[in-house]
Short mmCIF file of C-alpha atoms in Angstrom, two decimals:
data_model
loop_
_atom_site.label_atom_id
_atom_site.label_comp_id
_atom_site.label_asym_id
_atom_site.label_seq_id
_atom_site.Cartn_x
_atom_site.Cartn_y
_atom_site.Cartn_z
CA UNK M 1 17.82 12.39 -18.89
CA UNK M 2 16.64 10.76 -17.25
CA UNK M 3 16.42 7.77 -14.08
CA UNK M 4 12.98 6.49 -13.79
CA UNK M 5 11.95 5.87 -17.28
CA UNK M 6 9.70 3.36 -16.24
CA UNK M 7 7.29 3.06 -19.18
CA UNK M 8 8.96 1.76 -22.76
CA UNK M 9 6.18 2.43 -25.47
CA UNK M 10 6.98 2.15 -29.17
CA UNK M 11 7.37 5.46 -31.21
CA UNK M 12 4.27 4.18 -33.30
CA UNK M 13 2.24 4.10 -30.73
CA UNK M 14 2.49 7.08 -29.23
CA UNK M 15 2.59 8.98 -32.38
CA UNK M 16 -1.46 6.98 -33.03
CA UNK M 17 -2.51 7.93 -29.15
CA UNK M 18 -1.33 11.51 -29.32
CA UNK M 19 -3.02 12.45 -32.49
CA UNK M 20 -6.38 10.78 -32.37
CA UNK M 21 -6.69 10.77 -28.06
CA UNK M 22 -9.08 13.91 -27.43
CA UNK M 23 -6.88 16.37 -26.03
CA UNK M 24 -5.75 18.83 -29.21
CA UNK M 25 -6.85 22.38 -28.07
CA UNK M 26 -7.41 25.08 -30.66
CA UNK M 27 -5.62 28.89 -30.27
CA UNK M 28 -7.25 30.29 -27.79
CA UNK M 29 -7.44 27.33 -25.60
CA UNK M 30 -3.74 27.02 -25.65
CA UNK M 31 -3.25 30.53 -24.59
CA UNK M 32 -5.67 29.99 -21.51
CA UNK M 33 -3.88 26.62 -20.60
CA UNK M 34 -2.51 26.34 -17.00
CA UNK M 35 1.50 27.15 -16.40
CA UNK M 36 3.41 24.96 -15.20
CA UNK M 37 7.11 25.04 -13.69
CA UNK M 38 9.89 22.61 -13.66
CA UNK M 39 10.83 20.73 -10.52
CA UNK M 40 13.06 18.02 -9.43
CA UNK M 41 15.50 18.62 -12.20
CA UNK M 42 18.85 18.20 -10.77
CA UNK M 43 20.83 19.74 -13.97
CA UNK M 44 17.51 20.65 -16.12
CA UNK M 45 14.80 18.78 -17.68
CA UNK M 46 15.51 17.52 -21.15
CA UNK M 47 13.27 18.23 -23.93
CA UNK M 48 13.06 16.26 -27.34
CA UNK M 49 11.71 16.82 -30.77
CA UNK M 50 9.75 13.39 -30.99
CA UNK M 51 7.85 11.72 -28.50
CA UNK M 52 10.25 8.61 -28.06
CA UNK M 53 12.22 11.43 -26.41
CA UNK M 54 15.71 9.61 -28.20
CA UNK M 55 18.68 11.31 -29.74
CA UNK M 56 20.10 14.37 -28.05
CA UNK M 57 17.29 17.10 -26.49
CA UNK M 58 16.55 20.30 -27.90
CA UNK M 59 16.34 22.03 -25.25
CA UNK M 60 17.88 22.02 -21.16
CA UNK M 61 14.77 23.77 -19.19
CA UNK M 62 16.27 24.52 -15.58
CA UNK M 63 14.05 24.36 -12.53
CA UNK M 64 11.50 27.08 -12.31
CA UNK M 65 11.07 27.37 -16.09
CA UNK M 66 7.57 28.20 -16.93
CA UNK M 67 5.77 26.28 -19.77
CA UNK M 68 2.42 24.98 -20.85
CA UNK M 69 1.20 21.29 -21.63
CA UNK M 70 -0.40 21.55 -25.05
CA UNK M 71 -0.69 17.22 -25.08
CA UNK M 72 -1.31 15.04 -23.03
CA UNK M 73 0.23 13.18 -19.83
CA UNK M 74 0.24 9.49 -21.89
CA UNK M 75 1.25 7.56 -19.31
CA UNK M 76 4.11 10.87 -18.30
CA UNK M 77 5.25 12.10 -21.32
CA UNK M 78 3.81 15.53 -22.59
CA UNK M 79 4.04 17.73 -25.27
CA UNK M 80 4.84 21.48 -23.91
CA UNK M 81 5.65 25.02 -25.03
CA UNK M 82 7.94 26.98 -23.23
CA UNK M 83 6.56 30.05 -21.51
CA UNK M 84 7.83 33.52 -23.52
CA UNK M 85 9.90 31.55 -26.20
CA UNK M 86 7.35 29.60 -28.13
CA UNK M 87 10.15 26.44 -28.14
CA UNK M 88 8.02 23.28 -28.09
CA UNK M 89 8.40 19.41 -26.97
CA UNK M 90 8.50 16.68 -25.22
CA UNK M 91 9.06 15.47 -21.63
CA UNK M 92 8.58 13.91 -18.49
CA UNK M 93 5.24 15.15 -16.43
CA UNK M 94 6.65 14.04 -13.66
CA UNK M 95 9.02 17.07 -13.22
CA UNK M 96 6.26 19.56 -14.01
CA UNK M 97 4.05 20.77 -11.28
CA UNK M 98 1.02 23.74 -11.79
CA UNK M 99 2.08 27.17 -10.15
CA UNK M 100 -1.91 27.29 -9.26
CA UNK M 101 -1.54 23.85 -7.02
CA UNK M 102 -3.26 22.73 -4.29
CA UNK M 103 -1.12 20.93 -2.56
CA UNK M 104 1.85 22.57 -1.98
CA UNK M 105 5.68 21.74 -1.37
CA UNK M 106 5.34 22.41 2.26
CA UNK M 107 8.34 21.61 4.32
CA UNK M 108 6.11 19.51 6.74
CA UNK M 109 2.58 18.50 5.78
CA UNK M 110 0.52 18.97 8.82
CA UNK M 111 -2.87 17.92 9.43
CA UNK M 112 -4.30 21.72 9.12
CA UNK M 113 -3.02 21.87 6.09
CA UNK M 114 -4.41 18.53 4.89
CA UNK M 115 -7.92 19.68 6.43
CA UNK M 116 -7.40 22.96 4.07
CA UNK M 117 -6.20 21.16 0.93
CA UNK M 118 -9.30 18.66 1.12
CA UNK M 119 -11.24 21.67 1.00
CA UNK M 120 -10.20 23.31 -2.03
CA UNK M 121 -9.94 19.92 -3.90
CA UNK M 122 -13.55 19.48 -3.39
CA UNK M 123 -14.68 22.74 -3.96
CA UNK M 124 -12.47 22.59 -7.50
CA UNK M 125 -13.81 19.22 -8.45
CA UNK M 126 -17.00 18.58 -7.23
CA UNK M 127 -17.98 15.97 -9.72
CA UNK M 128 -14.69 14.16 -9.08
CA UNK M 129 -13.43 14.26 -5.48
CA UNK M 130 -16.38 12.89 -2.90
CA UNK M 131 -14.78 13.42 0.52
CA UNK M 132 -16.57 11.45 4.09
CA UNK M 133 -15.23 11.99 7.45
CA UNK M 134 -15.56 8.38 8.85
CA UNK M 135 -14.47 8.51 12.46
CA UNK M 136 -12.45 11.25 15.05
CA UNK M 137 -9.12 10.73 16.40
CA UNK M 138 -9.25 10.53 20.57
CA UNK M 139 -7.54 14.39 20.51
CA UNK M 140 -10.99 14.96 17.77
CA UNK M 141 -8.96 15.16 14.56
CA UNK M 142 -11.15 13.87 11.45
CA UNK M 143 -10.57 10.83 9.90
CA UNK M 144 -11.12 11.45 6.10
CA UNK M 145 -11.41 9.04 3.26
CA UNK M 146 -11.68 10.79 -0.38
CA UNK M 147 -12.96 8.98 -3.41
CA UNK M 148 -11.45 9.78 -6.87
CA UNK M 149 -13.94 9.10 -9.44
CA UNK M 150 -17.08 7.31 -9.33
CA UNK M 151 -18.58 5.99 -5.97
CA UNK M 152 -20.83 3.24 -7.76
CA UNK M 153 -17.44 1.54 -9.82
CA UNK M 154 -17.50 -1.94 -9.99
CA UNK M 155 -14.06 -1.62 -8.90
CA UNK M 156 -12.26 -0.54 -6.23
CA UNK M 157 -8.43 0.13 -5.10
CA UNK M 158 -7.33 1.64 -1.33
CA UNK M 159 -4.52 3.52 -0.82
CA UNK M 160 -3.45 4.27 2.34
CA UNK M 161 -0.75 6.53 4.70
CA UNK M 162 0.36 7.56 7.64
CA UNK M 163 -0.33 4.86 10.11
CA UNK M 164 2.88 5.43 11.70
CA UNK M 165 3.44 9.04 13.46
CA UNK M 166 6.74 9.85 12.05
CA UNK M 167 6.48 8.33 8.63
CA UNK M 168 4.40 11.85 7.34
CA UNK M 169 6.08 12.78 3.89
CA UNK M 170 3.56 9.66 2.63
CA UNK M 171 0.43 12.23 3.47
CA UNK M 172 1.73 14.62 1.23
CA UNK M 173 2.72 11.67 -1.95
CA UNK M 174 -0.59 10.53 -1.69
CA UNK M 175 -2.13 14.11 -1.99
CA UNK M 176 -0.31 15.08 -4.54
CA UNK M 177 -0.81 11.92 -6.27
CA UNK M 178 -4.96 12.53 -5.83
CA UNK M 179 -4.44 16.70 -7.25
CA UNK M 180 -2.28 15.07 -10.31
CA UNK M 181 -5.46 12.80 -11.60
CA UNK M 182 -7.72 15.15 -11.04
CA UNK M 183 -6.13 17.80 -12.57
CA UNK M 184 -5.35 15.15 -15.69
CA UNK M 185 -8.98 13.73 -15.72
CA UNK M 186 -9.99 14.85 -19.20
CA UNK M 187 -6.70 14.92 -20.72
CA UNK M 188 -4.84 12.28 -19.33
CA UNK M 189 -4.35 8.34 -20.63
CA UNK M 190 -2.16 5.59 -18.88
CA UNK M 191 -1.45 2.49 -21.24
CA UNK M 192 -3.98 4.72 -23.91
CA UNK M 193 -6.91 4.21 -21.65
CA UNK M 194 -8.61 8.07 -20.89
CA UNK M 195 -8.29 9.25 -17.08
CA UNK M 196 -12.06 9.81 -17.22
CA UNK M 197 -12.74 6.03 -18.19
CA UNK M 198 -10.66 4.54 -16.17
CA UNK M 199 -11.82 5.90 -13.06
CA UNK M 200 -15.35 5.60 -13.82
CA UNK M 201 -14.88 1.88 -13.90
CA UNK M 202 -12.21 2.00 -10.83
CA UNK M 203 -12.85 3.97 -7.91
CA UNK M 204 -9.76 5.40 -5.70
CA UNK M 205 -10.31 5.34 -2.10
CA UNK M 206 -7.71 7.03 -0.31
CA UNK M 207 -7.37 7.69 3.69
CA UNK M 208 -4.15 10.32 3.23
CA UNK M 209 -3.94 10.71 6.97
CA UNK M 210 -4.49 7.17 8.89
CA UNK M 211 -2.75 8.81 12.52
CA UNK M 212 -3.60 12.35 12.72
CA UNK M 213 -3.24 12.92 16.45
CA UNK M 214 0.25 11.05 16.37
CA UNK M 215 1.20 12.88 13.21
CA UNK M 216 0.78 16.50 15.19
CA UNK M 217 2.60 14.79 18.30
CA UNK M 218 5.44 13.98 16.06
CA UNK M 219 5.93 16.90 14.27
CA UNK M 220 5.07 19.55 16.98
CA UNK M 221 5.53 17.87 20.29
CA UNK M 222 3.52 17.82 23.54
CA UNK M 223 1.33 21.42 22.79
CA UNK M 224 -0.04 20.36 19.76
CA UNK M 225 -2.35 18.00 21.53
CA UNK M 226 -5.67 19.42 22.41
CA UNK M 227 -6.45 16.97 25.80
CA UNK M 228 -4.35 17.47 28.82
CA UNK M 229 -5.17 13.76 29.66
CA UNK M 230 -3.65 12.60 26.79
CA UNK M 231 -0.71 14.83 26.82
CA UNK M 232 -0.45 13.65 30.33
CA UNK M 233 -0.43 9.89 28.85
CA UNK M 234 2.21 10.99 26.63
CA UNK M 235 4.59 11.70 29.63
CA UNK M 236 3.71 8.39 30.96
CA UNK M 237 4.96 6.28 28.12
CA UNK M 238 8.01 8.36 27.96
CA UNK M 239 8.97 7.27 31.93
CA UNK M 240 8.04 3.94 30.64
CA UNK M 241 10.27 3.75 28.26
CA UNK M 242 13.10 4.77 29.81
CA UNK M 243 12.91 2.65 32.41
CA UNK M 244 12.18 -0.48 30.25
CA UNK M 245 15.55 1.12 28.14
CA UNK M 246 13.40 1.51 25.33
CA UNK M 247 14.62 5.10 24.84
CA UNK M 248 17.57 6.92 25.63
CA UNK M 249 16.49 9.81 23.68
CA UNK M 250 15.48 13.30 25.42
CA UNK M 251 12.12 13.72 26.01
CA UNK M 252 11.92 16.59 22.50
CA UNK M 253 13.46 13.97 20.72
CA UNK M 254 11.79 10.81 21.78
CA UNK M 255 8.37 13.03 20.92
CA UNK M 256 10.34 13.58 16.94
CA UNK M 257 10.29 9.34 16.76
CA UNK M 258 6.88 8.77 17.82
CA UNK M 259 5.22 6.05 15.90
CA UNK M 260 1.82 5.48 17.75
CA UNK M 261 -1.44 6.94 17.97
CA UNK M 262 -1.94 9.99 20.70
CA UNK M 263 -3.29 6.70 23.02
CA UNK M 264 0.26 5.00 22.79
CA UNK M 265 -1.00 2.33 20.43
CA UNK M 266 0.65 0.96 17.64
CA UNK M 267 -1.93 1.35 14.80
CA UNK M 268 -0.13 -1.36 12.61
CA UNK M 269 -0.24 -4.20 15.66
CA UNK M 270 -3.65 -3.29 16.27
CA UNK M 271 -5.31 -5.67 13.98
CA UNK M 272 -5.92 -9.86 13.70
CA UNK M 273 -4.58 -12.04 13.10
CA UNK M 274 -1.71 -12.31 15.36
CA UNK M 275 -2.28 -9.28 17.74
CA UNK M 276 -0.31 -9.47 20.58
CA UNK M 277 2.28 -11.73 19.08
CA UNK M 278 5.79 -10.68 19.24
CA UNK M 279 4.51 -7.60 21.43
CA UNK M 280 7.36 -5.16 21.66
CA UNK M 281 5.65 -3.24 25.10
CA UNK M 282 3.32 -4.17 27.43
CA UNK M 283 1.98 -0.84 27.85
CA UNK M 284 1.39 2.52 26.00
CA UNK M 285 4.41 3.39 23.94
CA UNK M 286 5.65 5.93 21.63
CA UNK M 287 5.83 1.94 18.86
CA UNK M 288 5.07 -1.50 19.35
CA UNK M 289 2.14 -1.48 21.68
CA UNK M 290 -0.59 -3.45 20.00
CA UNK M 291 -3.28 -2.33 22.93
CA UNK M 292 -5.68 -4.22 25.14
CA UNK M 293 -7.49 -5.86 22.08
CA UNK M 294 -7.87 -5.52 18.01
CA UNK M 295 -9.59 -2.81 16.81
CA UNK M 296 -9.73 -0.93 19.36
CA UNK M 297 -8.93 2.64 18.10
CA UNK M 298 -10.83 5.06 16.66
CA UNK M 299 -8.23 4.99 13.42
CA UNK M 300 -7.83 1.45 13.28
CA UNK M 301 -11.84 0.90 13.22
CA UNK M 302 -11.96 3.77 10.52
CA UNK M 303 -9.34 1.88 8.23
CA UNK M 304 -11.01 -1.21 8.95
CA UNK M 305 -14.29 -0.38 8.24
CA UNK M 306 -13.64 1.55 4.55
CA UNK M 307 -11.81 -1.77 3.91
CA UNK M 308 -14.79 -3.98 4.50
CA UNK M 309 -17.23 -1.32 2.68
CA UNK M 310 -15.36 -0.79 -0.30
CA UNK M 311 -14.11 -4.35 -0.46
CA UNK M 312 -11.00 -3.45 -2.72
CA UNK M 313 -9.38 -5.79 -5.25
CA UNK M 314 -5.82 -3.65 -4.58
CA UNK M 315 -4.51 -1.89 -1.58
CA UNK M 316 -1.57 0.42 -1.43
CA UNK M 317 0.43 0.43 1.89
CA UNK M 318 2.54 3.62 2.27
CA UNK M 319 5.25 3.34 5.27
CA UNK M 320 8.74 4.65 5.37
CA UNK M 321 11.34 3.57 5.39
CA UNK M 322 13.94 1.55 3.26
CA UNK M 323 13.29 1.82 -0.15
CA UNK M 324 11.47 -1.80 -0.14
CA UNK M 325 8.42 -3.64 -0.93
CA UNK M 326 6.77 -6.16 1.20
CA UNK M 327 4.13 -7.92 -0.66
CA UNK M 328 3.06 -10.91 0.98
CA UNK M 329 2.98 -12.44 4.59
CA UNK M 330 3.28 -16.05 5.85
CA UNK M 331 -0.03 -17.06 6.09
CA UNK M 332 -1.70 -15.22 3.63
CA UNK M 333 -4.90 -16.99 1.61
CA UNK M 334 -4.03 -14.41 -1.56
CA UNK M 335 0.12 -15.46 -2.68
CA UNK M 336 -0.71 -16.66 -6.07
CA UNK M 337 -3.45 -13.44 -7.02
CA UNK M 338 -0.46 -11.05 -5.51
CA UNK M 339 3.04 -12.74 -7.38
CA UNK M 340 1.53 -10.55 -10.66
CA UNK M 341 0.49 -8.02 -9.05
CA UNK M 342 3.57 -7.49 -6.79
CA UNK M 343 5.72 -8.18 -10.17
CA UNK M 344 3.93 -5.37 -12.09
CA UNK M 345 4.32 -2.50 -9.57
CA UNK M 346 8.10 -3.31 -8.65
CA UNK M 347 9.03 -2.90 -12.54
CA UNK M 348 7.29 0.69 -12.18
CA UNK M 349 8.69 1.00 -8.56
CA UNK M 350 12.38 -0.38 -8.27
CA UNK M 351 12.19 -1.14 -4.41
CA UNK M 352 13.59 -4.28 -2.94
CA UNK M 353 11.32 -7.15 -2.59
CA UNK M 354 10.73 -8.37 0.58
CA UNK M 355 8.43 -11.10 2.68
CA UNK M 356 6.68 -10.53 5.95
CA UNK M 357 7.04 -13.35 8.59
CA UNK M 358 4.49 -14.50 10.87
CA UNK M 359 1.28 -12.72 11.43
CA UNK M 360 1.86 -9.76 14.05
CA UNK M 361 -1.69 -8.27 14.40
CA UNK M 362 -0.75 -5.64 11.29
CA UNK M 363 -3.00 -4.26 8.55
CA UNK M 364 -1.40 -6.84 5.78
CA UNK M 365 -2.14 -9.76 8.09
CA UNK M 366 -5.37 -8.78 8.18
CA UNK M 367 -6.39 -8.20 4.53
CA UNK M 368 -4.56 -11.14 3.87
CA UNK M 369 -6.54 -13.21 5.95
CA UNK M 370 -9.79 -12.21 5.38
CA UNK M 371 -13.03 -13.52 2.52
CA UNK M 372 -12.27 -10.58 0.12
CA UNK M 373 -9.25 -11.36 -2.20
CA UNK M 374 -6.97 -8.63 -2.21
CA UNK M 375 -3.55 -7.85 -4.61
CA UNK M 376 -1.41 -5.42 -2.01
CA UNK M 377 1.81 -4.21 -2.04
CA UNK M 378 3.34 -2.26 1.02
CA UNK M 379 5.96 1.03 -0.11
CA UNK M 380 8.45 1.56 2.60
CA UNK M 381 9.70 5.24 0.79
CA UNK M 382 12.82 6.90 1.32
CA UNK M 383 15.82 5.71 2.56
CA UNK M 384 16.98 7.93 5.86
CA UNK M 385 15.91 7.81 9.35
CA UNK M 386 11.98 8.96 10.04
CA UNK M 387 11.19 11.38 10.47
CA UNK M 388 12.34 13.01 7.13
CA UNK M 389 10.81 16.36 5.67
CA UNK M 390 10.93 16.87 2.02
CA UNK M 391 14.70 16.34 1.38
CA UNK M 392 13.75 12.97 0.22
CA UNK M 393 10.52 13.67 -1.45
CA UNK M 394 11.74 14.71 -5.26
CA UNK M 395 12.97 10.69 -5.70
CA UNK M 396 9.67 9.75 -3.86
CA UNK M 397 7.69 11.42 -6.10
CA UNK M 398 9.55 10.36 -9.16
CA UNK M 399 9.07 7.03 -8.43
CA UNK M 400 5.41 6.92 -7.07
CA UNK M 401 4.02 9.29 -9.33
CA UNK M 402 2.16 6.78 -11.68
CA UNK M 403 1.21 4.36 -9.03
CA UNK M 404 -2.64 5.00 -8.59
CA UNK M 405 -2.77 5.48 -12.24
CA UNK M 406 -1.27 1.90 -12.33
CA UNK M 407 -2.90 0.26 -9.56
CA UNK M 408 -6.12 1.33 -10.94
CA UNK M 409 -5.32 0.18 -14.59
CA UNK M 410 -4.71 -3.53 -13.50
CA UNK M 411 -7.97 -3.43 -11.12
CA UNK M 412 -9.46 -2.94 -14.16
CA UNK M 413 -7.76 -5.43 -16.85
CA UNK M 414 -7.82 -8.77 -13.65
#
């Protein structure tokens, strides 16, 4: 076991970092340590006597297996016991997940539940998680951005999802993501450097939810929307569309592809430069209207404006779908800063490489074209038809479940 090794550190090293990194726990505190259960396994999770994890495994833990993480994540390799046989090791974190989790493996993460989760993050970790609403969504959604670590960094890093209506497995990643460092914030080391230091010189903004309204629309259709003028706007851009043969879908289905906000307008289009170029409607649609001018929307201005406040040095794009990585656009002022950067997050995330053309009035022509430099990378995740629901998400998460840990280590070290 198994795909996804993505981190190669010598046997040396990680026998220094694991016994002089301050995480050993006496007795008792092992018997009051969290349980965890294996995930994601496929035929079982391998476990090995040394931390190289080489040679054959002592163990094959199927999913569901309940242990305990008595070292550790370095980077994602733990030390464990297993729960009720005393048999101890060492693994992959990424295939362990706390029974006492937050954020959940719901089938479809919806914006109530986000709203809930949010919540109980806070209330857990006060100290770590600081949480502002910065806008509401025309059907009066929140628009949340949630700060991992310390507000006053020097640093900062953005990572954002869920622009796009139907692309809402990213929501849940980049939850999940947040609950993992925070639950790993005083044990935890990437590339030896403590959780706890890192992110008190790099702050994590995160807006998990960019398109709540459209989100709902997509995933629950028509009733889920609170106004009647905007479910009534809805129905407009569907007899749009099929008369401009945008759509042959039924009207259930064409709801199921939304990409839009609850206003018709393409979130990703609605920025400079380039708006309006290459326009794929001229009116309200369920994708590809850019609106009447740039920034126009409540959840455009929202992303916009924690951009310009928080000035970040890296943003995270998460879209769906394709499995690839666009990392640069035609006239962007920040190519040479982002051919590293770009380099060192496709050798942790194996996607396909890929250019953007001309500016079209999206969120990476705008970054890219703007006073603060800025290393981004755009994930396009999974590789089906959107919308997906968590069939897709145990490769997803295997593959992005180091990234802020990452993204924040190189903020730190350029």
């Amino acid at each position: 076991m198994k795909h996804f090794r993505n981190i190669v550190i010598p046997v040396l090293v990680l026998f220094f970092a694991l016994s002089f990194m301050p995480f050993q726990t006496s007795a008792a505190e092992e018997s009051a340590l969290p349980i965890y259960y294996v995930r994601f396994s496929g035929e079982g999770l391998n476990i090995y006597a040394d931390p190289a994890m080489s040679g054959d495994p002592i163990a094959v833990l199927p999913d569901n297996t309940s242990v305990q993480i008595l070292l550790g994540p370095l980077d994602s390799l733990v030390k464990i016991r297993v729960c009720d046989t005393g048999l101890e090791g060492y693994t992959d974190m990424r295939y362990l997940k706390r029974f006492d989790a937050i954020v959940c493996d719901y089938d479809i993460y919806t914006y109530e539940e986000l709203v809930e989760d949010i919540s109980q993050l806070q209330t857990k970790y006060p100290e770590l998680l600081h949480v502002n609403v910065t806008g509401q969504s025309a059907d009066g959604r929140n628009l949340y951005e949630l700060i991992l670590g310390n507000p006053s960094a020097p640093k900062n890093i953005l990572i954002h999802a869920g622009i796009h209506a139907r692309e809402y497995t990213n929501p849940y990643l980049v939850m999940e993501q947040l609950e993992q460092c925070l639950e790993c914030y005083n044990c935890g080391a990437f590339h030896n450097q403590i959780y706890r230091e890192l992110f008190d010189k790099v702050a994590v903004h995160i807006i998990p939810m960019v398109n709540p309204d459209g989100i709902t629309l997509s995933q629950f259709g028509e009733n889920a929307l609170r106004s009647p003028e905007l479910v009534q706007l809805v129905q407009v851009c569907y007899a749009y569309d099929v008369a401009a043969k945008r759509t042959k879908s039924t009207y259930e289905v064409y709801l199921t592809q939304w990409k839009a906000n609850a206003r018709g307008v393409d979130l990703n289009r609605n920025f400079l430069p380039g708006f309006g170029v290459d326009t794929k409607a001229v009116q309200p649609s369920y994708m590809g209207y850019a609106g009447i001018a740039p920034l126009t929307e409540p959840e455009t201005l929202s992303l916009g404006t924690v951009t310009l406040l928080c000035k970040p040095s890296i943003i995270i794009n998460y879209h769906s779908m394709g499995e690839i990585a666009y990392w640069d656009t035609v006239e962007s002022r920040y190519t040479a800063i982002n051919v590293d950067f770009s380099n060192y997050m496709l050798s942790l995330v194996p996607y396909k490489r890929m250019g953007s053309e001309t500016a079209s009035g999206s969120y990476l022509d705008w970054i890219y074209s703007g006073d603060n430099p800025v290393c981004s990378i755009t994930f396009e995740t999974g590789n089906t038809t959107c919308p997906f629901t968590l069939e897709q998400y145990p490769k997803i998460w295997l593959q992005h479940a180091l990234v802020v840990q990452a993204a924040a280590e190189y903020a730190d070290t350029h």
